[in-house]
PDB file of C-alpha atoms and ligand atoms in Angstrom:
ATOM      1  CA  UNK J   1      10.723  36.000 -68.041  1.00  0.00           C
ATOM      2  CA  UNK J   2      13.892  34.216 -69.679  1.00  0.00           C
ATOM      3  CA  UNK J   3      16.649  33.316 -68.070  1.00  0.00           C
ATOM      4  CA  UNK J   4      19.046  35.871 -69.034  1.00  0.00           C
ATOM      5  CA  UNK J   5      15.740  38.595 -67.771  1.00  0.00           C
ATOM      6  CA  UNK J   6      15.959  37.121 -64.700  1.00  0.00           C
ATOM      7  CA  UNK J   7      20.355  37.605 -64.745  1.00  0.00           C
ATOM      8  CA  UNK J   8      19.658  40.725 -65.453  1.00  0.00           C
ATOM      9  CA  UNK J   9      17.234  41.391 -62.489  1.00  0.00           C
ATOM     10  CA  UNK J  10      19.377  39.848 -60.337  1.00  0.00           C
ATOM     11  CA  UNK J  11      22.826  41.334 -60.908  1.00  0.00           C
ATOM     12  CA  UNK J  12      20.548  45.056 -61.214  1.00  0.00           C
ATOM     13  CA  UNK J  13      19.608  43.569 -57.184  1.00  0.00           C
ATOM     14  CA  UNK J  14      23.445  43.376 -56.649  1.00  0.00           C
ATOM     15  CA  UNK J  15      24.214  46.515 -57.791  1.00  0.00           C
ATOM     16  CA  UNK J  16      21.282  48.361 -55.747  1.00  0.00           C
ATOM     17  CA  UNK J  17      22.257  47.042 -52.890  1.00  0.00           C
ATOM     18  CA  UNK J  18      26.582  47.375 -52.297  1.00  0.00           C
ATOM     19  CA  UNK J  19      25.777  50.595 -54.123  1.00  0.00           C
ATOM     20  CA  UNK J  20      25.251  52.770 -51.428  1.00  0.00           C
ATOM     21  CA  UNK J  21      27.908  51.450 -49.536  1.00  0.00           C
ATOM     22  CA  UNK J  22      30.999  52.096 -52.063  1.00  0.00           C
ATOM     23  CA  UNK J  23      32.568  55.442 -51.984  1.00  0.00           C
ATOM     24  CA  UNK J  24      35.650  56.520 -54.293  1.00  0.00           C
ATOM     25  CA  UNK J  25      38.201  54.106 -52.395  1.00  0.00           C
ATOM     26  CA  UNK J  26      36.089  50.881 -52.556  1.00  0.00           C
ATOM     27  CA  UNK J  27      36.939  47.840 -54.325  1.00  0.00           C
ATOM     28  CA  UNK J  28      34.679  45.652 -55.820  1.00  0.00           C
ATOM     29  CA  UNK J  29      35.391  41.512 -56.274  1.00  0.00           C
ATOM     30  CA  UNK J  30      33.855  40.428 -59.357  1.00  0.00           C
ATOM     31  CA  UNK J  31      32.857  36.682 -60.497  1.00  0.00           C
ATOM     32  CA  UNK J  32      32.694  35.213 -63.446  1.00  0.00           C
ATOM     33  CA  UNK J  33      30.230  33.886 -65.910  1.00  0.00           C
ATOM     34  CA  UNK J  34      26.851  34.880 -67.809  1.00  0.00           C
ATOM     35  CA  UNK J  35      25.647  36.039 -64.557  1.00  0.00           C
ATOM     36  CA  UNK J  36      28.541  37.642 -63.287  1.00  0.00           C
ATOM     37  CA  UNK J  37      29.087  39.633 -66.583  1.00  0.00           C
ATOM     38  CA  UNK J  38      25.421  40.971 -65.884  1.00  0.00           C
ATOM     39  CA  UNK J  39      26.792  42.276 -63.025  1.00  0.00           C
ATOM     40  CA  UNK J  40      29.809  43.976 -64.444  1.00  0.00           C
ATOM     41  CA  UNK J  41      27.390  45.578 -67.308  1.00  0.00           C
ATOM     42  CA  UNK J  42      25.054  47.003 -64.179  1.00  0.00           C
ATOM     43  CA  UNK J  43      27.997  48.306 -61.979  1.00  0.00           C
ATOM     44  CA  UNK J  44      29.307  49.620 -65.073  1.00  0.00           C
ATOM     45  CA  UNK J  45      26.714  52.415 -65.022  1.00  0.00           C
ATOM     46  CA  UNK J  46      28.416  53.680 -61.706  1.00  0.00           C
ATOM     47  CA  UNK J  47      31.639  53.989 -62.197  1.00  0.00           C
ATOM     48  CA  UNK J  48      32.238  56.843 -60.723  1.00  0.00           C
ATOM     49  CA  UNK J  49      30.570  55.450 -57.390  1.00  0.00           C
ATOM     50  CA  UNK J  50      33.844  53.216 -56.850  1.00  0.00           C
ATOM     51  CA  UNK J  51      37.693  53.242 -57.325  1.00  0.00           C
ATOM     52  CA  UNK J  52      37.992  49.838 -59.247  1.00  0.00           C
ATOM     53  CA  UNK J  53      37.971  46.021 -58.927  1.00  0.00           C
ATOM     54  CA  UNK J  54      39.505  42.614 -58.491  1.00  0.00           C
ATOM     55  CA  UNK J  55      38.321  40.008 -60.734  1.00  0.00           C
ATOM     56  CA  UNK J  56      38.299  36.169 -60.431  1.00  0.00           C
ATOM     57  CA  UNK J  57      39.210  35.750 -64.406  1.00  0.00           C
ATOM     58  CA  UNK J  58      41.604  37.105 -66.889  1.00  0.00           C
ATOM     59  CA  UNK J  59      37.570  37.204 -68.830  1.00  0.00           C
ATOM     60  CA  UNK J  60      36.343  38.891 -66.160  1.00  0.00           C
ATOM     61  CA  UNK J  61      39.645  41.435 -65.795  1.00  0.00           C
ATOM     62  CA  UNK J  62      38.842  42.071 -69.638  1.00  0.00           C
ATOM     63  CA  UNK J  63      35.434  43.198 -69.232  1.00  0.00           C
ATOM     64  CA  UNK J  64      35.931  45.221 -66.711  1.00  0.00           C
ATOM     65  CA  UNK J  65      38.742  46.931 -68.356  1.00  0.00           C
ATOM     66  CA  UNK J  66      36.985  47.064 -71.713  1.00  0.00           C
ATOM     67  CA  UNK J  67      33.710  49.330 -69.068  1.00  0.00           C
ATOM     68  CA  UNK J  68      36.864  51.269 -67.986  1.00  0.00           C
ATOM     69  CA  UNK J  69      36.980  50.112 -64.987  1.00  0.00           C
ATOM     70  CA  UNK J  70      40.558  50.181 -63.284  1.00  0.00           C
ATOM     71  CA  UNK J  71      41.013  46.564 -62.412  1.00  0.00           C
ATOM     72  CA  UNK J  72      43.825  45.513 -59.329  1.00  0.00           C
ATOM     73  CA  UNK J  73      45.794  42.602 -58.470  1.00  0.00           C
ATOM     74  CA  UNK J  74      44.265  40.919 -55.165  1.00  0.00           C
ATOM     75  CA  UNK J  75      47.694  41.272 -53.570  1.00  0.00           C
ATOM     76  CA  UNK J  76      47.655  45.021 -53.511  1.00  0.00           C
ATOM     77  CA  UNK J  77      44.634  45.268 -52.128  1.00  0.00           C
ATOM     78  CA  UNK J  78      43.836  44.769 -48.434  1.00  0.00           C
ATOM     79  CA  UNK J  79      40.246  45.486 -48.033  1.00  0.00           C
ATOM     80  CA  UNK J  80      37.352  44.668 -49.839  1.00  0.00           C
ATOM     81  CA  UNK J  81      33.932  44.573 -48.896  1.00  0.00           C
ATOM     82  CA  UNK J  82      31.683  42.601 -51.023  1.00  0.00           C
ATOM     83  CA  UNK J  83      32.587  39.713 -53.965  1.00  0.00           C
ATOM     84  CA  UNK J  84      29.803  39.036 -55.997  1.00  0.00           C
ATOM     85  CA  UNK J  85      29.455  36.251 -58.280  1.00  0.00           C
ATOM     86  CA  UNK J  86      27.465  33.363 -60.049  1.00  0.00           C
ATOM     87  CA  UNK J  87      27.421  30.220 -59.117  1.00  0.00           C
ATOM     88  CA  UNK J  88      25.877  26.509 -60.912  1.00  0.00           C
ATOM     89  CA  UNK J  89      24.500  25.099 -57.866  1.00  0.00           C
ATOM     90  CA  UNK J  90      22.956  26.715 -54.337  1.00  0.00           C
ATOM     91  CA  UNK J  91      21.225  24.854 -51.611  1.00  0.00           C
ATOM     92  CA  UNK J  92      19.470  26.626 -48.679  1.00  0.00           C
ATOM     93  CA  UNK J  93      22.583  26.705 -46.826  1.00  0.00           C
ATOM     94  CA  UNK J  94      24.054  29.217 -49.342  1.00  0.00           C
ATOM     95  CA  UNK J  95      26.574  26.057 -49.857  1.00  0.00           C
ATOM     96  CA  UNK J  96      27.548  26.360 -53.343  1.00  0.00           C
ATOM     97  CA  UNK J  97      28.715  24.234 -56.414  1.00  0.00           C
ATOM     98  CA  UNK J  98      30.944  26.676 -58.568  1.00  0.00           C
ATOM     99  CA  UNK J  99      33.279  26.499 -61.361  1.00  0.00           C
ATOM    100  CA  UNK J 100      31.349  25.479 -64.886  1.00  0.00           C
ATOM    101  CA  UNK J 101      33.520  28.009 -66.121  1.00  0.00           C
ATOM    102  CA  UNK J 102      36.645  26.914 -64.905  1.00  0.00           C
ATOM    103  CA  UNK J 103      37.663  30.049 -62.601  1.00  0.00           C
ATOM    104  CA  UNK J 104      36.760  28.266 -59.291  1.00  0.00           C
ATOM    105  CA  UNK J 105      40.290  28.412 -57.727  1.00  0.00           C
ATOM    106  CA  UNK J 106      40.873  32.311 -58.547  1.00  0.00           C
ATOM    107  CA  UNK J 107      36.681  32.294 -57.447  1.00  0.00           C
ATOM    108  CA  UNK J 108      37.815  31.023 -54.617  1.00  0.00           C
ATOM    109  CA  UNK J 109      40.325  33.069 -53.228  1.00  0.00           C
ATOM    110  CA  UNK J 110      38.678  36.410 -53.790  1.00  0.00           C
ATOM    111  CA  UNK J 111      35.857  34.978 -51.377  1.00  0.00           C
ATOM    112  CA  UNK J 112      37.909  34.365 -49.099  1.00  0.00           C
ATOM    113  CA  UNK J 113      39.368  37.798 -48.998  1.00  0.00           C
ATOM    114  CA  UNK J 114      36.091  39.854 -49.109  1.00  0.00           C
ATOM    115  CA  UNK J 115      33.833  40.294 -45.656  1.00  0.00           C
ATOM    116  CA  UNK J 116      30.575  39.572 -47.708  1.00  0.00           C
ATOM    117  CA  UNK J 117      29.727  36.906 -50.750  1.00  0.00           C
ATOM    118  CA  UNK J 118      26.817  38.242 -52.052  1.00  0.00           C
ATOM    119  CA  UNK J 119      25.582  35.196 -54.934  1.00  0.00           C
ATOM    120  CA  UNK J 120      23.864  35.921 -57.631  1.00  0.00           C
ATOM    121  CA  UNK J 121      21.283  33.147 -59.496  1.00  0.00           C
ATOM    122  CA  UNK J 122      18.644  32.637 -61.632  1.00  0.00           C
ATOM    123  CA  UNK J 123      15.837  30.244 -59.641  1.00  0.00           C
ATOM    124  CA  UNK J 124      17.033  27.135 -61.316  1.00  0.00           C
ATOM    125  CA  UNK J 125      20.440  27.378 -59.743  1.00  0.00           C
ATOM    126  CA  UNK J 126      18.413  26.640 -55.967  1.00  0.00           C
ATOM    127  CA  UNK J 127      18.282  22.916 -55.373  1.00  0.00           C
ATOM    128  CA  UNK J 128      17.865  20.669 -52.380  1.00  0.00           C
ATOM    129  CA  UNK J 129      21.153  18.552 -52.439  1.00  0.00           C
ATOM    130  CA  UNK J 130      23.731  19.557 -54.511  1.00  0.00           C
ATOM    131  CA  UNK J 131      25.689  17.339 -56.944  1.00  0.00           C
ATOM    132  CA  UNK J 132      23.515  17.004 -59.997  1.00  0.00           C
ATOM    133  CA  UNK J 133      25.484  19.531 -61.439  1.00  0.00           C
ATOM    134  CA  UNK J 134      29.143  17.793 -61.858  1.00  0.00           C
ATOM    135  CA  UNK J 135      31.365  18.939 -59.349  1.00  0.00           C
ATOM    136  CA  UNK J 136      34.568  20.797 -60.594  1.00  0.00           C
ATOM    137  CA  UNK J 137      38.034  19.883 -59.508  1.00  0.00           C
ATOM    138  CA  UNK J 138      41.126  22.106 -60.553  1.00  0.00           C
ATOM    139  CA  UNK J 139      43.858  19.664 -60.665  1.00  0.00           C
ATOM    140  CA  UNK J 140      48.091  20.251 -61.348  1.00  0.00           C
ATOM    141  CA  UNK J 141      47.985  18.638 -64.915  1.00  0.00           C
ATOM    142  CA  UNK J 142      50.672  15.188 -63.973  1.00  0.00           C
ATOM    143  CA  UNK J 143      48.067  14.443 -61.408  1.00  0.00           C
ATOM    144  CA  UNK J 144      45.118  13.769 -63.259  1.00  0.00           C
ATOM    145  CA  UNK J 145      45.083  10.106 -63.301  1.00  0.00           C
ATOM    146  CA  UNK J 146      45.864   9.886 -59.717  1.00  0.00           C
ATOM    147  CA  UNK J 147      43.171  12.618 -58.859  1.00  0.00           C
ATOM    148  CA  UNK J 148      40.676  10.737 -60.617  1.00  0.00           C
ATOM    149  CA  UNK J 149      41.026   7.249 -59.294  1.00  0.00           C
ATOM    150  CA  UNK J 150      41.188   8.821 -55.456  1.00  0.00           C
ATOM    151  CA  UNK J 151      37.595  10.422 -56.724  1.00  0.00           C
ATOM    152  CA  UNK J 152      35.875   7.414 -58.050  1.00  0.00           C
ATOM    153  CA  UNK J 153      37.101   5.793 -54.116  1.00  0.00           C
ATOM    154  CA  UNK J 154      34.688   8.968 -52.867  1.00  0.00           C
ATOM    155  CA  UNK J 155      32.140   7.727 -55.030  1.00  0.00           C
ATOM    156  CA  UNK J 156      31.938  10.210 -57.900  1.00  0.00           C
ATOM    157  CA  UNK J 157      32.370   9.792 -62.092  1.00  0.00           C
ATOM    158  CA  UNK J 158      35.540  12.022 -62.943  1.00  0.00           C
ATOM    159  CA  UNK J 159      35.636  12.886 -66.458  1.00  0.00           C
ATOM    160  CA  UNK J 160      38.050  15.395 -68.236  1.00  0.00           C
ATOM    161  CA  UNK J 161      37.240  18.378 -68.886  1.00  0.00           C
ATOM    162  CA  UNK J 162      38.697  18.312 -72.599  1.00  0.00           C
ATOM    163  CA  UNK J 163      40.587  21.302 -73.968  1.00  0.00           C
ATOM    164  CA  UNK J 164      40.027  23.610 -71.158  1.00  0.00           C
ATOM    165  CA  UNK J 165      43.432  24.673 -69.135  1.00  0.00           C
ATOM    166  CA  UNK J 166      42.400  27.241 -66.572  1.00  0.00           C
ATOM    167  CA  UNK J 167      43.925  30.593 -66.178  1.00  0.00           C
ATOM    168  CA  UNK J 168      46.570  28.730 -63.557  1.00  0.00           C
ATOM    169  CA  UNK J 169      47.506  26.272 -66.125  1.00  0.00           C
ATOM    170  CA  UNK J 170      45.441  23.789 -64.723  1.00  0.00           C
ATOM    171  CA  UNK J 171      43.043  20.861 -66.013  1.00  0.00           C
ATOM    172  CA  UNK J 172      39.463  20.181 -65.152  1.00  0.00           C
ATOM    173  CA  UNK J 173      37.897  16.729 -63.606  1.00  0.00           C
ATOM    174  CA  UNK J 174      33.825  17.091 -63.687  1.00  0.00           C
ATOM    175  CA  UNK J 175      32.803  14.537 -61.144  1.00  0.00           C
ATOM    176  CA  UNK J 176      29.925  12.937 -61.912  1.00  0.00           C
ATOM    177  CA  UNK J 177      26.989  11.250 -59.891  1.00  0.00           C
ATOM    178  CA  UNK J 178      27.756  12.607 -56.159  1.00  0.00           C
ATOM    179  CA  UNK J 179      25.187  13.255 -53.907  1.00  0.00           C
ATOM    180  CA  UNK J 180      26.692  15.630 -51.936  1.00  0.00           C
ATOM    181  CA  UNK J 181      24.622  15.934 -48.583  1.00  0.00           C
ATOM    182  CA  UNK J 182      27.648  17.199 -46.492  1.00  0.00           C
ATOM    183  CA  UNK J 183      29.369  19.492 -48.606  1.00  0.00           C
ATOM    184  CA  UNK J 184      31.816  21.149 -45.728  1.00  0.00           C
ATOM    185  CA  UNK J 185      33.348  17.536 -45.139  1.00  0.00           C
ATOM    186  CA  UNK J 186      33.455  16.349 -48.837  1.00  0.00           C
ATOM    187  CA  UNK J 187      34.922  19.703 -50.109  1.00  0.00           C
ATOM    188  CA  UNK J 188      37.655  19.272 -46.993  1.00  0.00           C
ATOM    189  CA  UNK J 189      38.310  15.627 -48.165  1.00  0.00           C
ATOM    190  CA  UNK J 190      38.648  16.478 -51.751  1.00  0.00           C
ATOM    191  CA  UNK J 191      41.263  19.092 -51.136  1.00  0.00           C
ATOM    192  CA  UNK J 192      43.411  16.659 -49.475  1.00  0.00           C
ATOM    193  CA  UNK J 193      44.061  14.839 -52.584  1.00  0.00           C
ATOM    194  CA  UNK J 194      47.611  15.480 -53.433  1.00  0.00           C
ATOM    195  CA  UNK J 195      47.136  17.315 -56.933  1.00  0.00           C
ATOM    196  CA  UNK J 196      44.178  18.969 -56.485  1.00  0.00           C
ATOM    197  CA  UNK J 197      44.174  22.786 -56.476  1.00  0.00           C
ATOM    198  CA  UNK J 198      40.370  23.306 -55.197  1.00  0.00           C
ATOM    199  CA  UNK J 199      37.282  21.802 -55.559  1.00  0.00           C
ATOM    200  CA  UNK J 200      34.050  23.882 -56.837  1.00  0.00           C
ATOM    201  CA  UNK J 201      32.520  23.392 -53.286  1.00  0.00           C
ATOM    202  CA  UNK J 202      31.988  26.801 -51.825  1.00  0.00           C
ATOM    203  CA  UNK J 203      30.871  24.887 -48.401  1.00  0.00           C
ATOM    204  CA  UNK J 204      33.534  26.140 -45.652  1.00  0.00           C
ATOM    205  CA  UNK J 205      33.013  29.806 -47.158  1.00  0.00           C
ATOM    206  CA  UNK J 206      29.336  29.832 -48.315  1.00  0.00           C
ATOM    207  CA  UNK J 207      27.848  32.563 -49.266  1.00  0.00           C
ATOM    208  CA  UNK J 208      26.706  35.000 -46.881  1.00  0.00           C
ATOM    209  CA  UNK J 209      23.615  36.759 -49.375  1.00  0.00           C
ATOM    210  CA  UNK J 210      21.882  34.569 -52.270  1.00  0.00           C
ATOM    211  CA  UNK J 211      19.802  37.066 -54.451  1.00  0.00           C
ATOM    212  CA  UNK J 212      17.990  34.726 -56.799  1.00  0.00           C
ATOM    213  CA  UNK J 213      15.418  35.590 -59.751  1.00  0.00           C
ATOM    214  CA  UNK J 214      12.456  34.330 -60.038  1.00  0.00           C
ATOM    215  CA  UNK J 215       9.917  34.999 -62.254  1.00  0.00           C
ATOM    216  CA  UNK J 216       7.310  36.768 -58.830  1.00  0.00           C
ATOM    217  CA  UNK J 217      10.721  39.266 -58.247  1.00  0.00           C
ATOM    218  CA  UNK J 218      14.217  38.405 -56.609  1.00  0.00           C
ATOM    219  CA  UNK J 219      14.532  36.674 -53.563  1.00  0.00           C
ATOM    220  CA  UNK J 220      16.848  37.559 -50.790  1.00  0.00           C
ATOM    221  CA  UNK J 221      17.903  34.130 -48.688  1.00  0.00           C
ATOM    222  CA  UNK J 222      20.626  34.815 -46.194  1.00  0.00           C
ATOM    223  CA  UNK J 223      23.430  32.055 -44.882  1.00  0.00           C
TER     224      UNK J 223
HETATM  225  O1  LIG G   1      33.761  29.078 -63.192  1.00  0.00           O
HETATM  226  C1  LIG G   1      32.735  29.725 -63.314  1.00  0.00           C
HETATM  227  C2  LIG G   1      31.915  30.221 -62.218  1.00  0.00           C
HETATM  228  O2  LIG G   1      31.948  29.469 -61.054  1.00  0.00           O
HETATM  229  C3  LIG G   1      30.520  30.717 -62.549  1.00  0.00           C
HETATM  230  O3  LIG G   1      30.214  31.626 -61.536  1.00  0.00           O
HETATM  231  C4  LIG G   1      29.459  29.655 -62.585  1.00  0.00           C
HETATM  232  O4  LIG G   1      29.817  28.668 -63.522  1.00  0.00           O
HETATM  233  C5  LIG G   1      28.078  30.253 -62.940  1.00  0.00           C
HETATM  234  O5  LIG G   1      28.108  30.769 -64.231  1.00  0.00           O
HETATM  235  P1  LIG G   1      26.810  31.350 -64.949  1.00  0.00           P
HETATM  236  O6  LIG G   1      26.462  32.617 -64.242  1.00  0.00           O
HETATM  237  O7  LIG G   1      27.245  31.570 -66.373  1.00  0.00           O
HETATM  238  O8  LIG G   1      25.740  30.308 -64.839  1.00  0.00           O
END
């Protein structure tokens, strides 16, 4: 199976199972990112089955909208069930690395408002210690330079993400070479940097359902 097959099977996995717990009032958080877009072509097939969505991305918002799916601002909505979305890193602790495509802050707060985090992965996403994917940090853009020296002091390589702004105006730092063996305490530390929005460690709030793809079926690991 190729990668995007095994997208595919996993974001059909997603859909199967919130399906048959949305009715005409739910709303749906939605990711972003190959994956996540998988997922928005799959729950596109039911939208009768829900009332609309939130979505992590103005790409994301525009999908949705182009299915015809009625898409809400998070602050006018007060309860939502599930958030599913990609991610570029997993460990067995459902502690994630997110944010390759830059939406990690809005990523971010939608998990935090939804009662489950249901991930969605291809197999190579599952590692052992996170951190050889480079760690996004959303940073205000006059703090860059001081963002980036108080990372290399933590260890890591920050490099510029060049050209990308985010959809909060932001800039990107990709740090480089960090093993990250306790992710709740280096995503904590990271945040305290005065300038940084968030950090694309999804450690305090893991996941609580990984569905990954593998090429024997998709896998269900739970937090
Ligand atoms: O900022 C982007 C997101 O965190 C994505 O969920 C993450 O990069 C995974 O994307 P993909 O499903 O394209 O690998």
């Amino acid at each position: 199976m190729t990668q995007d097959q095994l997208k595919q099977a996993v974001a059909q996995a997603a859909v199967d199972l919130i399906l048959p717990k949305l009715d005409d009032k739910s709303i749906v958080g939605v990711g972003t990112g190959s994956t996540a877009n998988c997922f928005i072509d799959a729950l596109a097939q039911h939208k009768g089955a829900f009332d609309g969505a939130v979505a992590s991305s103005e790409a994301t918002a525009a999908r949705l909208k182009g299915h015809g799916i009625p898409v809400y601002e998070l602050n006018t909505v007060s309860d939502l069930e599930f958030y599913i979305d990609g991610a570029d890193e997993s460990d067995e602790h459902l502690h994630l690395i997110k944010g390759g495509g830059a939406a990690l802050t809005r990523e971010k707060i939608v998990a935090a408002v939804a009662k489950t985090f249901i991930c969605i992965a291809d197999a190579s996403k599952l590692v052992p210690v996170l951190g050889t994917f480079p760690l996004p940090v959303e940073v205000i853009p006059m703090a860059r330079s001081h963002v980036a020296r108080e990372l290399v002091k933590l260890g890591g390589d920050p490099v510029y993400r060049e050209g990308v702004l985010t959809d909060n105006g932001n800039i990107i730092l990709d740090v480089f070479n960090m093993q990250i063996t306790n992710p709740v305490e280096l995503e904590t530390r990271i945040n305290a940097i005065v300038g940084v929005v968030t950090n694309g460690l999804f450690a305090a709030r893991p996941a609580d359902v990984l569905l990954l793809g593998t090429p024997e079926g998709v896998k269900t690991l739970k937090a």
